[in-house]
CSV table of C-alpha atoms in Angstrom, one decimal:
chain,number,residue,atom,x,y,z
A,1,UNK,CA,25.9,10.3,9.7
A,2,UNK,CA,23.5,13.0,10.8
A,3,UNK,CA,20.3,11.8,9.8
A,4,UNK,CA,16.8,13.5,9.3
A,5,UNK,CA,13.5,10.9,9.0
A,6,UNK,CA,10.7,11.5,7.2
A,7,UNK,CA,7.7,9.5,7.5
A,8,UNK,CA,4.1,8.9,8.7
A,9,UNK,CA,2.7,5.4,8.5
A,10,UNK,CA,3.5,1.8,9.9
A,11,UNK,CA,5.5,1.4,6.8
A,12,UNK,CA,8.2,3.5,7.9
A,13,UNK,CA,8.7,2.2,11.5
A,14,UNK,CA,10.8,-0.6,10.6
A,15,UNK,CA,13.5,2.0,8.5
A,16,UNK,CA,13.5,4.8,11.5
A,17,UNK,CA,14.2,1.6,13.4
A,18,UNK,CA,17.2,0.5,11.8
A,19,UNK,CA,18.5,3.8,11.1
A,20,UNK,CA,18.5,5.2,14.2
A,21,UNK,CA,20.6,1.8,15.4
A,22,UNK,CA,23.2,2.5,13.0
A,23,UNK,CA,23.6,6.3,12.7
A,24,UNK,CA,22.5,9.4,14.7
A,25,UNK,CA,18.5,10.6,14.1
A,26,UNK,CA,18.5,14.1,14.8
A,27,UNK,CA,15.1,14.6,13.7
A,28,UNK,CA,12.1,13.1,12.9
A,29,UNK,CA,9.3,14.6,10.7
A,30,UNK,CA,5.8,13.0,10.2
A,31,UNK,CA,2.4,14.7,10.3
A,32,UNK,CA,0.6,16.0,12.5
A,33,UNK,CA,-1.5,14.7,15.4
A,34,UNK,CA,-5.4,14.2,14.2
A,35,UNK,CA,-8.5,12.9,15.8
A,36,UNK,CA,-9.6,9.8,15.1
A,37,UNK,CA,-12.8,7.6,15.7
A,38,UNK,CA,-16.3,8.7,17.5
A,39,UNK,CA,-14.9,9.8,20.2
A,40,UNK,CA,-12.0,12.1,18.7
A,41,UNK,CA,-9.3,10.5,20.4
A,42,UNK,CA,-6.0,12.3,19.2
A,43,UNK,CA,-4.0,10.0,17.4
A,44,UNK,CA,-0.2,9.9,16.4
A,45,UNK,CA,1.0,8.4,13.8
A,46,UNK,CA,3.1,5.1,14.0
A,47,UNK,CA,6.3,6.8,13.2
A,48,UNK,CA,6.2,8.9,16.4
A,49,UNK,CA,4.8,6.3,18.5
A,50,UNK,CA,8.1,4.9,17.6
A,51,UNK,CA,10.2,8.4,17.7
A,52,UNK,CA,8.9,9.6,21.2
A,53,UNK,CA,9.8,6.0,22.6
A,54,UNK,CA,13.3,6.3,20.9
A,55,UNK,CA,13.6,9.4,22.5
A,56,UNK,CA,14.5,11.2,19.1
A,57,UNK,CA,13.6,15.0,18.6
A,58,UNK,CA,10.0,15.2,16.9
A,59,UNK,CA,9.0,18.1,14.4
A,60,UNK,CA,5.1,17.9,12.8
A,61,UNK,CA,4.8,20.9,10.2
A,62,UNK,CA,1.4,21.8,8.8
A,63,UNK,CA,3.4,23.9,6.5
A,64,UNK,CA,6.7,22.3,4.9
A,65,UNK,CA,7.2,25.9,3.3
A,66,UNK,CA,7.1,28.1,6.9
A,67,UNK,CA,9.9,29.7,7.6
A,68,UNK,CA,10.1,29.0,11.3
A,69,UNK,CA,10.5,25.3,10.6
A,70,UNK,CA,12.8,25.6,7.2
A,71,UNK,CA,15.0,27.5,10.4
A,72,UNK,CA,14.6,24.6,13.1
A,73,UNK,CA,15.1,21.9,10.2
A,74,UNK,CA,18.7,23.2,8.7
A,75,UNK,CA,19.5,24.5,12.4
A,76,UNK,CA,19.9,20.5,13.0
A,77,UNK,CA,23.0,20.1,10.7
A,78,UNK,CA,21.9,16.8,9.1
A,79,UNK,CA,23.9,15.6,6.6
A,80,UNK,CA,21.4,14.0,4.7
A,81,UNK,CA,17.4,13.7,4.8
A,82,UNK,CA,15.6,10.1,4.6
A,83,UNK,CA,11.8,10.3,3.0
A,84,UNK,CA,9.9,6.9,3.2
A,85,UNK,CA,5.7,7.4,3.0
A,86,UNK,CA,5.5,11.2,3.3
A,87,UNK,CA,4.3,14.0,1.6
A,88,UNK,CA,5.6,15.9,-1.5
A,89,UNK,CA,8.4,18.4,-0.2
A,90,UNK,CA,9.2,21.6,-1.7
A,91,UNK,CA,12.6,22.0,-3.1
A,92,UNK,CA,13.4,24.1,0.2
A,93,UNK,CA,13.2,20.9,2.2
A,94,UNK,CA,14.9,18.6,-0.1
A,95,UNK,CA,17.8,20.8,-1.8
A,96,UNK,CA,19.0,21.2,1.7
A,97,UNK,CA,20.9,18.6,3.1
A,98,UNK,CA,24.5,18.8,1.8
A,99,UNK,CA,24.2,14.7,1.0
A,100,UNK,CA,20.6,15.1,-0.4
A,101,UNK,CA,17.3,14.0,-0.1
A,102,UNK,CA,17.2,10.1,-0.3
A,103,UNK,CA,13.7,8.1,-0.8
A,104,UNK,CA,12.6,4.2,-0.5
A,105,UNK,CA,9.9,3.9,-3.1
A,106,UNK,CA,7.7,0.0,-3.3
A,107,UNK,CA,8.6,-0.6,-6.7
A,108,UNK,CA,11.1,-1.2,-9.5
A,109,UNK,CA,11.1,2.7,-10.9
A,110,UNK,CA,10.4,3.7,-13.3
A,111,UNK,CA,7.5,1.9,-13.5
A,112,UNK,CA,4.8,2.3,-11.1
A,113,UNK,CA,5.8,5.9,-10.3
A,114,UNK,CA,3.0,7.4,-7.9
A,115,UNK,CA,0.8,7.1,-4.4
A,116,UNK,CA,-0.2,2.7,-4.6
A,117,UNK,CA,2.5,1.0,-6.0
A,118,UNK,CA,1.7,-2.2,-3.9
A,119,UNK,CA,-1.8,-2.5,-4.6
A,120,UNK,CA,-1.2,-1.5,-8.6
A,121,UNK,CA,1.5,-4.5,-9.2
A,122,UNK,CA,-1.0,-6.9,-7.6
A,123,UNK,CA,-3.7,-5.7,-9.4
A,124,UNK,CA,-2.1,-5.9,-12.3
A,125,UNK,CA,-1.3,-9.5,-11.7
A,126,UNK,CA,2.8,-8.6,-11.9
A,127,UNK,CA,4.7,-11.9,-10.2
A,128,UNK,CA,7.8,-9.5,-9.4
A,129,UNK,CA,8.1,-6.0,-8.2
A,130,UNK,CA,10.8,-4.4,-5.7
A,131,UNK,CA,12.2,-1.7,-3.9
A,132,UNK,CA,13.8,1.5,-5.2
A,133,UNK,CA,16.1,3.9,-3.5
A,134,UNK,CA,16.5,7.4,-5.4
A,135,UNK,CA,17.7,10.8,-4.4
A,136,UNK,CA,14.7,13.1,-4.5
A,137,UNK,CA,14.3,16.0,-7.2
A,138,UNK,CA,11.4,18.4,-8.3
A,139,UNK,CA,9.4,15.5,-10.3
A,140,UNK,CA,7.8,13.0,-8.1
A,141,UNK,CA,9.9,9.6,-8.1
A,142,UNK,CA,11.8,10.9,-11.4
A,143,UNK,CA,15.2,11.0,-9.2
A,144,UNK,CA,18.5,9.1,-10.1
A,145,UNK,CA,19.0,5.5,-8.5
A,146,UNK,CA,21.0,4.4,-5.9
A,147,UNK,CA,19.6,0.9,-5.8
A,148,UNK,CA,16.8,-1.6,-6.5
A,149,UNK,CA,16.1,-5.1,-4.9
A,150,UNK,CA,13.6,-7.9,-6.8
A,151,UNK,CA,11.5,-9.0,-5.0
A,152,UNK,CA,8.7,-11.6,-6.3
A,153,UNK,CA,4.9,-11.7,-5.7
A,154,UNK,CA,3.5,-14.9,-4.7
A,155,UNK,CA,0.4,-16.5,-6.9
A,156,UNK,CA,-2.0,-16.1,-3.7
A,157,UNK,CA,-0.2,-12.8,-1.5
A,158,UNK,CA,-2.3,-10.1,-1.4
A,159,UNK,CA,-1.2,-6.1,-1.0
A,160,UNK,CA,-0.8,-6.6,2.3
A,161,UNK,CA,1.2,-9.3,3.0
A,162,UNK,CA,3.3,-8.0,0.4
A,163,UNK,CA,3.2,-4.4,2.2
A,164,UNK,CA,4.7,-6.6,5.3
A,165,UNK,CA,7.5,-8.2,3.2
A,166,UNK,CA,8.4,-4.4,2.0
A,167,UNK,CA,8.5,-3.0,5.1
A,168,UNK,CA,11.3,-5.3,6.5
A,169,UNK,CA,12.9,-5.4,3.4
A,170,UNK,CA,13.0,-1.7,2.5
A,171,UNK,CA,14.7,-1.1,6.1
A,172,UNK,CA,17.7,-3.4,5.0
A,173,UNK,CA,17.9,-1.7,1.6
A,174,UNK,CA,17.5,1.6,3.4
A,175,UNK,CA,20.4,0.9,5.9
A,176,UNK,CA,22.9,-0.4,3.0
A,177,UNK,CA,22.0,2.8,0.6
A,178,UNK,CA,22.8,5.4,3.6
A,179,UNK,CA,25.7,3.4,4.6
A,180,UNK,CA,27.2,3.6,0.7
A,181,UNK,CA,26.6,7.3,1.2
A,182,UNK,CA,28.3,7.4,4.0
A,183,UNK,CA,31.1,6.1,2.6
A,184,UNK,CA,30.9,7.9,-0.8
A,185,UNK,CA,30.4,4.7,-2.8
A,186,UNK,CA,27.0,5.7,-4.5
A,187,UNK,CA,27.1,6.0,-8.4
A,188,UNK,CA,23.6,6.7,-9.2
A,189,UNK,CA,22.2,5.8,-12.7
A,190,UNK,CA,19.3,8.2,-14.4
A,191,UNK,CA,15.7,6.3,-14.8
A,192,UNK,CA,15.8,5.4,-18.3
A,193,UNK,CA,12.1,3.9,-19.6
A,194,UNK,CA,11.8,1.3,-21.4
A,195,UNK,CA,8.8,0.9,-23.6
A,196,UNK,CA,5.5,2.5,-21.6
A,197,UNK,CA,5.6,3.2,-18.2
A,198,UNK,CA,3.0,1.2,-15.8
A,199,UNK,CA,1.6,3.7,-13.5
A,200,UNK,CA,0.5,3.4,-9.4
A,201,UNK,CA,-2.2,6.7,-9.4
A,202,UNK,CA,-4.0,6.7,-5.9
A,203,UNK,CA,-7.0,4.1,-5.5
A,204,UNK,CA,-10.5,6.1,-5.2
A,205,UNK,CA,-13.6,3.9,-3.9
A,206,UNK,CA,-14.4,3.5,-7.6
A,207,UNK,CA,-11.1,2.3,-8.4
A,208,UNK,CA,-12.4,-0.8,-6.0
A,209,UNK,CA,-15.6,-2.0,-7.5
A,210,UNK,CA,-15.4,-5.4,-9.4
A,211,UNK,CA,-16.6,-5.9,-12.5
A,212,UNK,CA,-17.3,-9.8,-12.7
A,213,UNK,CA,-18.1,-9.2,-16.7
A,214,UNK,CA,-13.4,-9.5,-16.7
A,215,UNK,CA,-11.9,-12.6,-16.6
A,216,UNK,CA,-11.0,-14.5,-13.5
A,217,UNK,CA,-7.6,-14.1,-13.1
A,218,UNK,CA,-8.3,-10.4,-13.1
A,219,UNK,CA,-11.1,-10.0,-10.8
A,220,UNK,CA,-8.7,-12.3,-9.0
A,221,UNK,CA,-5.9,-9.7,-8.9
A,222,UNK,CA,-8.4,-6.9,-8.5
A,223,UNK,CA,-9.6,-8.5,-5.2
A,224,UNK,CA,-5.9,-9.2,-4.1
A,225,UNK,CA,-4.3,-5.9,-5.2
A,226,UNK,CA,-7.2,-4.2,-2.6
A,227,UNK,CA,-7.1,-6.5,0.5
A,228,UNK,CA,-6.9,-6.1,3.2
A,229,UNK,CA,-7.3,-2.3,2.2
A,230,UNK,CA,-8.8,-0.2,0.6
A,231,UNK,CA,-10.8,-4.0,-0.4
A,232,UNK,CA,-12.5,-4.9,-3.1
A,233,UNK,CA,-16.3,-4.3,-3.3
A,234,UNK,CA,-19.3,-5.9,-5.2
A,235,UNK,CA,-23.2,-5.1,-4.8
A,236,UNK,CA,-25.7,-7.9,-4.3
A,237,UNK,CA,-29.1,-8.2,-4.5
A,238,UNK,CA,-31.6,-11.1,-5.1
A,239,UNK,CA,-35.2,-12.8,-4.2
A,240,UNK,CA,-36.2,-11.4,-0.4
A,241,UNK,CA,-32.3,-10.2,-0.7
A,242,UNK,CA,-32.2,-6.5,-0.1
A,243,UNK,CA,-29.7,-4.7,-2.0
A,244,UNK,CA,-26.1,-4.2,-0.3
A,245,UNK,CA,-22.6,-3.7,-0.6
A,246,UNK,CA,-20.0,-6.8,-0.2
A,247,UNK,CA,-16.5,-6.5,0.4
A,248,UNK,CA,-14.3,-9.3,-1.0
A,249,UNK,CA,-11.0,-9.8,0.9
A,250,UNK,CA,-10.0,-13.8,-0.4
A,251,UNK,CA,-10.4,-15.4,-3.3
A,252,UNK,CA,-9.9,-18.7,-5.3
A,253,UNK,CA,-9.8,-19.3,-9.2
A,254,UNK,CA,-12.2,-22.7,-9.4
A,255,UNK,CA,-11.4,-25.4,-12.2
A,256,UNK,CA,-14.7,-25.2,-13.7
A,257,UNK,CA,-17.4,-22.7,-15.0
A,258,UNK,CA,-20.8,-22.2,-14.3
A,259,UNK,CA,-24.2,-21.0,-16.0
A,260,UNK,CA,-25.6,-17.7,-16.0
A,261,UNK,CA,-24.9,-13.8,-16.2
A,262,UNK,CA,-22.0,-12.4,-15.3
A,263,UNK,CA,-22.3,-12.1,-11.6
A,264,UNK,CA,-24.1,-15.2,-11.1
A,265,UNK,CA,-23.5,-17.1,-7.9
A,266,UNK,CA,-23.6,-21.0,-7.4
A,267,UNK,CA,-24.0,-22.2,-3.6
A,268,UNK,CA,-23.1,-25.6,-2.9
A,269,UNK,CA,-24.0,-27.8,-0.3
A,270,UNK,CA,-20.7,-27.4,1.3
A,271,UNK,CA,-21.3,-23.5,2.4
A,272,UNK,CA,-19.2,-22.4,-0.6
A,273,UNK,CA,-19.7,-19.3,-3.0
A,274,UNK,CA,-18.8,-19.0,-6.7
A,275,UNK,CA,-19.2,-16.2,-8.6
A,276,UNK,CA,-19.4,-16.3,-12.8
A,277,UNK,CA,-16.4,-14.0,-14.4
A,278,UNK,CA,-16.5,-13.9,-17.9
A,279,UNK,CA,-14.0,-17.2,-18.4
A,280,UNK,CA,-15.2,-19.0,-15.6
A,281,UNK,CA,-15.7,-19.0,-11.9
A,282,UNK,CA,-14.2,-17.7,-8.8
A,283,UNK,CA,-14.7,-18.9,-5.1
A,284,UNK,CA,-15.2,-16.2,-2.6
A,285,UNK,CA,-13.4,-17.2,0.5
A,286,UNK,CA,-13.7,-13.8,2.6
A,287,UNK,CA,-16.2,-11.3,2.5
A,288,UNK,CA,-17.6,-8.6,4.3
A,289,UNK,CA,-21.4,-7.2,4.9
A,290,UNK,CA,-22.7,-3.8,6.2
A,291,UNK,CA,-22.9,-3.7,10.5
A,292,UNK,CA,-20.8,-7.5,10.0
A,293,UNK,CA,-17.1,-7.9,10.8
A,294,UNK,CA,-14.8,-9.5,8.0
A,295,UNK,CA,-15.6,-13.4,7.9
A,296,UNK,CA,-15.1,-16.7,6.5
A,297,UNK,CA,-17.9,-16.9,3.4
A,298,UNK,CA,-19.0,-20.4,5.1
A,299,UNK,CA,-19.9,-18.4,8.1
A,300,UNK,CA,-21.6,-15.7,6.3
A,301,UNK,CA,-23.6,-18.6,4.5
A,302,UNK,CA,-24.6,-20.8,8.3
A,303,UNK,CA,-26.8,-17.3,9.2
A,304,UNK,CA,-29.3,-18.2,6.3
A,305,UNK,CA,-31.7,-21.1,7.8
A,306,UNK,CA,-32.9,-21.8,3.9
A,307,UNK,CA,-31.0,-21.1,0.3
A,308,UNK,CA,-31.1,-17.6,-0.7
A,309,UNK,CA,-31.3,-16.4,-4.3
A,310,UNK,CA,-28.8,-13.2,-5.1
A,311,UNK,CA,-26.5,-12.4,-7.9
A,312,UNK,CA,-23.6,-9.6,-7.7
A,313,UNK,CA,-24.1,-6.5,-10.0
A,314,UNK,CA,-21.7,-5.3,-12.7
C-alpha cells in the first residue's frame, strides 16, 4: 500500500523502518527543524535522519491546517496515513486517507489514554502494559481497535528500557496491523472501559519530585517510571551541606528500616546510601548533582574525604 508516516522522535524510527521495507512510503511528516544546544546547531529529528537516508519524500508543516500542505499531502494518493509520536491532527489530516488514519499508542487503551503512557505504568507500579493500534478519530486515543499486544514490565526495568522494548515491538505490531488492512481483514472493536480509567497526562518537573514521606515501593516506582528521563528529583541539604537538587536514576528496596524523619539517610562503611520512606528504606544506586554527570552513588560518596551529614527534603 501507499503509505504516509507520521512521526518525530527515536520511537518512531524502528516503524518507518519496517514499513518502508514492506510497503511504499510516499511521505513522511515529522516536525520541523529547530535549534538545539549553546551553539544553535539545527537539529532534525530522528525520523528524518532516518527519512532523508531512505531517500523518502520529507514534508515538515508548522501548520497541519494550511492549505498548501493539505494540497501536497492528498496530492500523494496514500491510501492510508500511519501516526506514531506526533502531534494532534485536525480532522482534515486524518479523515483523508480512503483506508484512514492508523495510530501505535504505548499502552493497553483504554487505559492510560494521553502524552506518558510509559512513564505513568511504571510509576504506577503496573507489572504489564502493551501496545495498542487504533484508527484515529476527533478524541485523542478514543479510536476503535485494530489490535493490542501484552507486554510485561519487569520488577527492576525502568521507562526507558521499557521505551526500548516498545519501540521494536510496536514496529512488528505496526507491520502486521497495515498488512491486515491491506488485505481487508481488520474488524475493529469500540474501547469499552471497564471500571475507571487510569490516565498518562504529561509529566511537568513537579510531577518528578519525590516525596520520601510514601512508601518504598512507590518512591521506588516514582524513581523508575522517570529514568532515565524526565528523572526523578529530591533536595538535600545538611551540616556544611549546602542546599541542592539530586536526581535519582536507580534504586533498590533494602530489607530493613532505619531511624529517623522521613528523608533520613544512613551511609555505611561500604559507600552506600539509604534513604527512610515511610515503611522502610531504599538504596540509592544512581544519582545525579548540579555541574556533575550521572554516577554510581559510591562514586558520588569517594569525593567526600570525611562523613557528611544531609537528609533529603519532602
Amino acid at each position: 500500500m501507499k503509505l504516509v508516516f507520521m512521526g518525530t522522535p527515536e520511537f518512531a524510527v524502528p516503524s518507518l523502518k519496517t514499513l518502508a521495507e514492506a510497503h511504499q512510503v510516499v511521505g513522511v511528516i515529522t516536525a520541523p527543524d529547530k535549534p538545539a544546544g549553546r551553539g544553535k546547531k539545527i537539529l532534525k529529528s530522528a525520523v528524518k535522519e532516518v527519512a532523508e537516508e531512505l531517500g523518502l519524500h520529507v514534508l515538515q508543516p508548522t501548520n497541519l491546517k494550511n492549505p498548501e500542505f493539505l494540497k501536497e499531502l492528498e496530492s500523494l494518493e496514500a491510501d492510508l496515513f500511519v501516526v506514531l509520536a506526533f502531534r494532534m491532527l485536525p480532522e482534515s489530516v486524518w479523515s483523508m486517507p480512503a483506508r484512514g488514519t492508523i495510530n501505535l499508542h504505548a499502552s493497553l487503551l483504554p487505559d492510560y489514554r494521553g502524552a506518558a503512557p510509559i512513564n505513568r505504568a511504571i510509576m504506577n507500579g503496573e507489572s504489564k502494559t502493551g501496545l495498542t493500534t487504533f484508527f484515529i478519530e476527533k478524541e485523542i486515543d478514543t479510536g476503535m481497535i485494530i489490535d493490542q499486544v501484552e507486554m510485561l514490565i519487569g520488577a527492576e526495568e525502568d521507562a526507558g528500557m521499557l521505551h526500548d522494548r516498545m519501540m521494536d515491538k510496536g514496529a512488528e505490531l505496526l507491520l502486521s496491523t497495515v498488512n491486515k488492512i491491506e488485505k481487508k481483514e481488520v474488524k475493529p472493536i469500540p474501547q469499552k472501559p471497564a471500571g475507571e480509567l487510569k490516565q498518562a497526562p504529561k509529566i511537568f518537573k513537579e510531577d518528578c519530585e519525590i516525596d520520601w514521606s510514601h512508601s518504598t515501593a512507590e518512591v521506588h516506582h516514582h524513581i523508575r517510571g522517570l529514568s532515565p528521563y524526565p528523572t526523578a528529583w529530591t533536595i538535600a541539604a545538611g551540616v556544611d551541606f549546602p542546599e541542592q537538587s539530586f536526581k535519582i536514576y536507580q534504586s533498590r528496596i533494602a530489607e530493613f528500616k532505619i531511624a529517623g524523619q522521613h528523608g533520613s539517610i544512613l551511609l555505611t562503611d561500604e559507600l552506600r546510601l539509604f534513604v527512610k520512606c515511610d515503611d522502610g528504606a531504599l538504596e540509592i544506586i544512581e544519582l545525579q548533582v548540579p555541574g556533575k554527570k550521572r554516577m554510581k552513588t559510591t562514586d558520588f560518596l569517594r569525593g567526600f574525604r570525611s562523613p557528611i551529614d544531609f537528609r533529603f527534603h519532602k
